[in-house]
XYZ file of C-alpha atoms in Angstrom:
529
model
C -25.703 67.998 40.043
C -25.836 68.622 43.758
C -24.140 66.054 45.963
C -26.568 67.074 48.690
C -29.483 65.242 47.098
C -30.998 62.548 49.294
C -33.562 60.021 48.247
C -36.039 59.457 51.095
C -39.264 59.141 49.142
C -42.692 57.995 50.227
C -44.454 56.747 47.094
C -47.522 54.675 46.481
C -47.338 51.315 44.729
C -50.917 50.516 43.849
C -50.198 47.381 41.910
C -48.443 45.748 44.842
C -50.333 47.019 47.883
C -53.673 47.811 46.271
C -54.154 51.263 47.736
C -55.931 54.079 45.929
C -53.886 56.496 43.877
C -53.863 60.140 44.829
C -56.277 62.187 42.697
C -54.866 63.923 39.664
C -54.401 67.668 39.920
C -57.071 69.629 38.082
C -54.289 71.432 36.231
C -53.713 68.261 34.223
C -54.452 68.567 30.502
C -56.420 65.307 30.641
C -58.337 64.637 33.843
C -58.045 60.916 34.408
C -57.790 59.013 37.631
C -55.160 56.362 37.257
C -56.847 53.229 38.578
C -54.815 50.043 38.182
C -56.486 46.772 37.315
C -56.563 44.214 40.079
C -54.992 41.649 37.778
C -53.214 42.179 34.485
C -54.942 40.579 31.502
C -52.934 38.453 29.108
C -51.659 40.612 26.289
C -51.445 39.974 22.591
C -48.011 38.738 21.578
C -46.074 41.151 19.419
C -44.351 40.079 16.222
C -40.690 39.197 15.914
C -39.993 42.591 14.381
C -36.658 43.965 15.584
C -35.921 47.654 15.856
C -33.104 49.136 13.831
C -33.732 52.681 14.825
C -32.464 56.236 14.854
C -32.885 58.646 17.730
C -34.240 62.049 16.734
C -32.063 63.721 19.366
C -31.570 67.464 19.534
C -34.931 68.217 17.919
C -37.801 68.443 20.401
C -35.296 68.403 23.243
C -32.193 70.561 22.970
C -28.646 69.434 23.643
C -26.223 72.156 22.672
C -23.442 69.792 21.617
C -25.689 68.333 18.891
C -26.622 71.653 17.285
C -24.512 74.391 18.923
C -25.238 77.210 16.456
C -28.766 77.536 17.814
C -27.200 79.297 20.813
C -25.312 81.785 18.623
C -26.452 85.343 19.189
C -27.887 85.002 22.690
C -26.846 88.155 24.581
C -24.280 87.450 27.281
C -24.378 83.753 26.450
C -21.609 82.988 28.966
C -24.185 83.570 31.684
C -27.043 81.199 30.906
C -29.066 79.364 33.540
C -27.032 76.828 35.441
C -23.644 78.315 34.625
C -21.361 77.582 37.582
C -19.039 80.432 38.567
C -16.314 81.228 41.050
C -15.572 84.763 42.279
C -12.091 85.382 43.680
C -11.584 88.590 45.608
C -8.634 90.611 44.296
C -7.990 91.873 47.818
C -8.332 88.764 50.005
C -7.016 86.467 47.237
C -9.699 83.988 48.340
C -13.012 82.924 46.829
C -16.454 84.090 47.776
C -18.305 81.217 49.377
C -21.431 80.454 51.335
C -20.359 79.598 54.862
C -21.230 75.925 55.524
C -22.474 75.715 51.932
C -25.600 77.738 52.641
C -27.943 78.970 55.337
C -25.413 81.447 56.735
C -23.237 84.439 55.851
C -21.222 84.800 52.685
C -17.485 85.171 53.223
C -14.391 85.617 51.049
C -12.169 83.030 52.662
C -12.372 79.866 50.574
C -9.217 78.388 49.145
C -9.481 76.706 45.758
C -11.877 73.727 45.717
C -13.095 74.166 49.261
C -16.456 72.906 48.012
C -18.513 75.958 48.905
C -17.126 78.492 46.437
C -19.218 77.503 43.415
C -22.340 79.459 42.520
C -25.062 78.621 39.981
C -26.918 81.252 37.990
C -30.632 81.677 37.504
C -30.915 84.132 34.651
C -33.505 86.916 35.030
C -32.302 88.829 31.989
C -28.974 89.157 30.205
C -27.422 91.184 33.055
C -29.476 90.248 36.126
C -29.346 86.954 37.992
C -30.273 85.084 41.094
C -27.244 83.247 42.459
C -27.615 79.804 44.034
C -25.208 78.241 46.539
C -24.280 74.543 47.019
C -27.041 73.823 49.531
C -29.578 75.460 47.180
C -30.217 78.733 48.999
C -29.794 82.016 47.117
C -27.597 85.009 47.757
C -29.338 87.982 49.312
C -28.715 90.842 51.674
C -29.665 91.353 55.299
C -29.164 95.060 55.832
C -25.792 95.334 54.159
C -24.572 91.872 55.116
C -24.455 89.371 52.249
C -26.142 86.117 53.229
C -27.302 82.863 51.618
C -30.504 81.940 53.407
C -33.421 82.366 50.973
C -34.960 79.290 49.341
C -37.632 80.995 47.220
C -35.977 84.126 45.786
C -37.753 87.360 44.900
C -36.526 90.545 43.241
C -34.701 91.326 46.481
C -32.327 88.485 45.622
C -31.518 89.830 42.156
C -27.927 90.760 41.375
C -26.264 92.320 38.373
C -22.912 90.962 37.235
C -20.935 93.685 35.501
C -17.797 92.815 33.567
C -14.815 95.071 33.270
C -14.358 96.810 29.928
C -10.639 96.023 29.809
C -10.810 92.523 31.288
C -14.113 90.598 31.010
C -12.869 88.144 33.624
C -12.992 90.884 36.238
C -16.485 91.566 37.549
C -18.400 93.612 40.068
C -21.640 92.360 41.609
C -24.431 94.873 42.193
C -27.075 94.055 44.813
C -30.754 95.001 44.755
C -30.040 97.977 47.073
C -27.964 99.596 44.311
C -24.591 99.017 45.969
C -21.789 96.624 45.149
C -20.569 93.577 47.007
C -17.208 94.131 48.578
C -14.858 91.859 50.489
C -13.894 94.013 53.454
C -12.018 91.055 54.883
C -12.021 87.307 54.528
C -14.912 87.076 56.985
C -16.933 90.143 56.038
C -18.657 90.590 52.690
C -21.119 93.463 52.488
C -23.375 95.103 49.919
C -22.305 98.685 50.516
C -19.454 99.098 48.043
C -19.159 102.444 46.233
C -20.721 102.849 42.818
C -17.489 104.172 41.343
C -14.534 101.848 40.901
C -11.043 101.908 39.428
C -11.073 98.094 38.902
C -7.622 97.891 40.469
C -5.976 95.192 42.537
C -6.762 97.077 45.748
C -10.485 97.438 44.962
C -12.557 95.233 47.321
C -15.544 95.357 44.927
C -13.631 93.560 42.175
C -13.617 89.796 41.735
C -11.814 87.564 39.289
C -14.332 85.401 37.454
C -13.920 81.726 36.588
C -16.551 79.852 34.586
C -16.463 76.303 35.960
C -19.176 74.649 33.885
C -22.149 75.415 31.677
C -25.377 73.699 30.671
C -26.884 73.877 27.191
C -30.416 72.534 27.217
C -33.910 73.793 26.547
C -34.130 75.884 29.699
C -30.886 77.704 28.953
C -31.705 78.209 25.281
C -35.272 79.420 25.584
C -34.761 81.605 28.635
C -31.574 82.955 27.062
C -33.330 84.016 23.866
C -36.162 85.596 25.849
C -38.587 87.438 23.559
C -36.943 85.898 20.483
C -37.328 82.331 21.721
C -40.616 81.623 19.952
C -39.195 82.556 16.556
C -35.884 80.746 17.074
C -37.496 77.572 18.341
C -40.203 77.411 15.684
C -37.558 77.695 12.991
C -35.629 74.888 14.686
C -38.674 72.612 14.932
C -39.506 73.273 11.276
C -36.031 72.662 9.869
C -33.874 70.390 12.044
C -35.910 67.237 11.355
C -38.132 67.250 8.268
C -40.182 64.733 6.310
C -37.333 63.941 3.925
C -35.227 62.786 6.884
C -37.673 59.987 7.682
C -37.865 59.102 4.016
C -34.065 58.876 3.995
C -34.127 56.539 6.990
C -36.741 54.265 5.454
C -34.676 54.017 2.271
C -31.485 53.119 4.155
C -32.444 50.211 6.349
C -33.848 52.021 9.395
C -37.276 50.840 10.492
C -37.982 52.929 13.598
C -37.396 56.288 15.227
C -37.004 56.921 18.943
C -38.305 60.421 19.640
C -37.159 62.147 22.846
C -39.833 64.489 24.240
C -40.185 66.791 27.221
C -42.861 67.070 29.865
C -43.924 70.605 28.896
C -45.085 69.560 25.428
C -48.389 68.416 26.914
C -49.246 72.067 27.680
C -48.699 73.282 24.139
C -49.626 75.904 22.869
C -49.172 77.534 26.294
C -46.342 75.705 28.063
C -44.952 77.068 31.336
C -41.932 79.400 31.612
C -39.549 79.484 29.869
C -40.777 77.078 27.214
C -42.497 78.123 23.987
C -44.966 76.326 21.766
C -44.250 74.204 18.722
C -43.171 70.791 19.958
C -46.630 69.188 19.929
C -47.295 69.990 16.290
C -43.809 68.806 15.379
C -44.446 65.529 17.206
C -47.753 65.100 15.390
C -45.878 65.628 12.135
C -43.323 62.982 13.061
C -46.064 60.416 13.654
C -47.615 61.255 10.280
C -44.270 60.944 8.506
C -43.533 57.661 10.258
C -46.834 56.246 9.072
C -46.194 57.443 5.512
C -42.766 55.792 5.329
C -43.534 52.662 7.301
C -41.450 53.498 10.366
C -42.273 52.458 13.917
C -42.197 55.091 16.670
C -40.748 54.755 20.153
C -41.994 57.676 22.218
C -39.408 58.479 24.874
C -40.016 60.752 27.880
C -36.517 62.209 27.959
C -37.232 65.088 30.337
C -39.417 64.609 33.410
C -40.730 67.332 35.729
C -37.921 68.371 38.075
C -35.208 66.575 36.054
C -34.357 62.930 36.655
C -30.613 63.290 36.123
C -29.580 66.951 36.383
C -28.090 67.225 32.880
C -28.995 69.278 29.821
C -31.150 66.725 28.042
C -33.482 66.498 31.047
C -34.012 70.281 30.812
C -32.684 71.040 34.269
C -32.347 74.730 35.076
C -29.159 74.576 37.117
C -28.036 70.963 37.375
C -30.394 70.122 40.222
C -32.169 66.777 40.276
C -35.636 67.128 41.791
C -37.596 64.301 40.164
C -38.783 61.734 42.690
C -37.948 63.792 45.759
C -41.667 64.423 46.266
C -44.868 62.620 45.340
C -45.813 65.710 43.374
C -43.096 65.161 40.778
C -44.176 61.541 40.351
C -47.827 62.530 40.086
C -46.977 65.243 37.561
C -45.027 62.732 35.467
C -47.977 60.340 35.465
C -50.117 63.163 34.097
C -47.552 63.621 31.339
C -47.629 59.898 30.516
C -51.425 59.973 30.497
C -51.510 62.815 27.976
C -49.066 61.143 25.589
C -50.749 57.744 25.940
C -54.188 59.240 25.296
C -52.984 61.155 22.246
C -50.800 58.525 20.578
C -51.698 55.236 22.255
C -53.811 53.996 19.377
C -51.642 55.372 16.576
C -50.711 52.530 14.231
C -47.039 53.577 14.181
C -46.566 53.552 17.959
C -44.411 50.548 18.824
C -42.866 51.423 22.174
C -43.524 53.839 25.027
C -40.445 54.669 27.104
C -41.506 55.927 30.521
C -38.315 57.805 31.505
C -34.819 58.279 30.116
C -31.674 57.659 32.169
C -32.678 58.205 35.802
C -29.417 58.918 37.576
C -27.825 56.350 39.870
C -27.562 56.548 42.869
C -29.531 59.780 43.350
C -32.733 58.189 42.092
C -33.335 55.056 44.121
C -34.284 51.719 42.639
C -37.440 51.733 44.768
C -38.505 55.079 43.338
C -37.933 53.950 39.758
C -39.731 50.629 40.221
C -42.766 52.198 41.847
C -42.999 54.903 39.198
C -42.605 52.404 36.345
C -45.376 50.234 37.760
C -47.763 53.172 38.009
C -46.873 54.549 34.587
C -47.231 51.084 33.048
C -50.786 50.978 34.373
C -51.475 54.347 32.770
C -50.241 53.236 29.349
C -52.294 50.051 29.522
C -55.477 52.106 29.857
C -54.981 53.169 26.258
C -53.067 50.333 24.618
C -52.985 46.745 25.927
C -50.131 45.507 23.734
C -47.676 48.327 22.988
C -44.226 47.667 24.361
C -43.564 49.573 27.593
C -39.882 50.401 27.960
C -38.013 50.756 31.237
C -34.771 52.715 30.987
C -32.150 51.386 33.366
C -30.593 53.753 35.868
C -27.329 55.223 34.657
C -24.159 56.195 36.476
C -22.159 59.000 34.919
C -18.988 57.936 36.739
C -18.890 54.121 36.858
C -19.511 51.691 34.029
C -20.155 48.623 36.186
C -22.957 49.915 38.404
C -25.866 49.650 38.801
C -26.544 46.065 37.639
C -27.953 46.109 34.112
C -30.734 43.706 35.065
C -31.801 45.355 38.320
C -35.247 46.025 36.790
C -35.752 42.528 35.417
C -37.860 41.362 38.350
C -40.373 44.146 37.780
C -40.294 43.764 34.008
C -40.898 40.016 34.191
C -44.065 40.504 36.253
C -45.567 42.570 33.448
C -46.465 41.881 29.832
C -44.667 43.250 26.766
C -41.908 45.072 28.625
C -38.463 46.097 27.451
C -35.256 46.980 29.290
C -33.395 49.872 27.653
C -29.608 49.889 28.060
C -27.333 52.610 26.687
C -23.879 51.559 25.543
C -21.255 54.094 24.543
C -17.509 53.662 24.032
C -16.757 56.834 25.944
C -17.059 58.516 29.326
C -15.750 55.753 31.579
C -12.218 54.807 32.582
C -12.603 51.542 30.692
C -12.292 53.414 27.403
C -9.477 55.784 28.312
C -6.576 55.793 25.850
C -7.827 52.842 23.792
C -6.643 52.618 20.207
C -9.088 52.086 17.360
C -8.234 48.385 17.261
C -8.730 48.073 21.014
C -12.132 49.764 20.795
C -13.182 47.321 18.090
C -11.880 44.376 20.076
C -13.788 45.562 23.159
C -17.036 45.501 21.203
C -16.341 42.102 19.667
C -15.401 40.504 22.979
C -16.882 42.411 25.917
C -20.103 43.709 24.371
C -20.789 40.319 22.820
C -20.203 38.680 26.202
C -22.450 41.210 27.962
C -25.163 40.658 25.378
C -25.020 36.890 25.880
C -25.364 37.358 29.628
C -28.282 39.756 29.202
C -30.141 37.461 26.846
C -29.545 34.487 29.113
C -30.651 36.087 32.359
C -33.291 38.695 31.606
C -36.313 36.379 31.617
C -39.342 37.536 29.634
C -38.397 41.178 29.176
C -36.815 42.142 25.877
C -33.441 43.883 25.634
C -33.067 47.174 23.772
C -29.849 49.089 23.141
C -31.698 52.382 22.993
C -28.592 54.520 22.520
C -25.189 53.846 20.973
C -22.930 55.744 18.612
C -19.625 55.689 16.774
C -18.188 58.254 19.168
C -14.877 57.105 20.629
C -11.595 58.439 21.914
C -9.438 56.778 19.287
C -7.015 58.948 17.335
C -5.346 58.486 13.939
C -7.897 55.946 12.799
C -8.697 55.113 9.185
C -12.022 54.983 7.391
C -11.752 51.204 7.533
C -11.300 51.346 11.318
C -14.471 53.364 11.764
C -16.382 51.120 9.370
C -15.286 48.076 11.361
C -16.193 49.784 14.656
C -19.692 50.497 13.385
C -20.074 47.004 11.916
C -18.950 45.318 15.144
C -21.512 47.270 17.170
C -24.325 46.565 14.737
C -23.544 42.843 14.804
C -23.513 42.836 18.610
C -26.630 44.948 19.054
C -28.583 43.125 16.339
C -28.669 40.268 18.832
C -30.738 42.366 21.270
C -34.216 40.846 21.411
C -35.943 44.218 20.908
C -33.287 45.853 18.737
C -31.297 49.091 18.825
C -31.406 52.806 18.052
C -28.392 54.894 17.050
C -27.782 58.221 18.803
C -28.505 60.323 16.833
C -29.832 61.025 13.325
C -28.121 64.421 12.975
C -25.145 65.850 14.815
C -22.397 68.336 14.014
C -19.974 65.672 15.268
C -19.826 63.200 12.402
C -19.252 60.044 14.458
C -22.547 60.779 16.227
C -24.524 61.488 13.042
C -26.182 58.443 11.493
C -27.087 60.486 8.430
C -23.454 61.439 7.827
C -22.199 57.915 8.488
C -24.641 56.441 5.978
C -24.086 59.112 3.334
C -20.309 58.719 3.569
C -20.167 54.959 3.450
C -19.362 54.127 7.071
C -22.651 52.365 7.796
C -24.545 50.274 5.256
C -27.672 48.587 6.565
C -29.086 47.617 3.178
C -26.485 44.930 2.560
C -26.682 43.329 5.976
């Protein structure tokens, strides 16, 4: 995600200051004005039921690592939306870069990792792209000069990236004027290169390509498939999670499913570009299956308009995080919550309503999250006075000790039937680097147990939910008994959570992340616990 994101947001907290909420856009699928009550009514106390749940990840929201074969066959699948590239001139031996990161000329003078030499793709078709620079402008041409000044690109900012037949890591870039970009010098890049090329080391129109990173989410998948997206996605919705999966869960000690959903589902059957229809019917099916097999449902808004964390599962186009930067994204998200609450709020299987998944710390401010949660809570209460409303804590992708896990407790404790969702994995952070299997198990038994005790002792009225955990770890050369003990230790720790837990995820090509595989192969047994 962009390091340029700032978080100066002017939002409206009706519950606290009593002002009137902005009117809902008439494009909303359900035209409600979100009017908070002056004083919250006492709510019916829920039972002591504890969630032992499974996340239905990778189904209605795509994450390529869960089900990678769904991307197989996309033309030119190296160049999906959000792919970050570097272009090194074979003549200057330096990288193309946007001078000052954007808003100026494009040059070919960046040394490795200068910070300005990385470009993100917006895919128009399999060969044509708009190319975004670090400060979010797009490449274009002014006469023949290559610049990066446009914020809202048109066809004039389209470029073709053509790979060499002998070496696919050598490319030429064709501008909308029909000519090729060429590095005449380190400080002069123009769009007037000849159409013919020998692809040699002295050819200023040739660049060495490096793929820095890629994103595999719904935007990349559906825009990548183009005209075939509807067929591919419908097959996925019909086959990845089916009725027998929920039957399997109910027969193996699972009592709830957490279902990640996206914002565009509310517009089904005509969602906006690039999304296709099918998710709403699939979600309806899931509620029906849950009712049939006695499972509770936690409905989880995993992808908010604009992306709340800039990663694949929030359906970002290019890694940008736009959610909360404007009132419009907050207002749009409230419309999404209103639709889901109106449709499912009275369903007997609905047990929890999670308002947002993993807003990213520090790019989304605590103030923004608190004000949004308050407003969205009010929306849910219009339709259901007792359902649990779940607040996902902000998440850092780089530090495991910030932000404070209970930073939302003050808000949660002012409201009835609220839950704090915390995600605990044994990966990603330095804490877990190079741990052996035994050390991983010991960490859970000591540190997670200690953290849980602290959470339960200090959180006040709000319940604690470990909404995501897995058996993924970095341990090597472990035995079946090691993995069984790792799973058992986590279950024992997370069973203490006052709301319960949900494993991430039901199905995954990586076995340690697949609850179905772990149960079927004897690593997890919930029936004898």
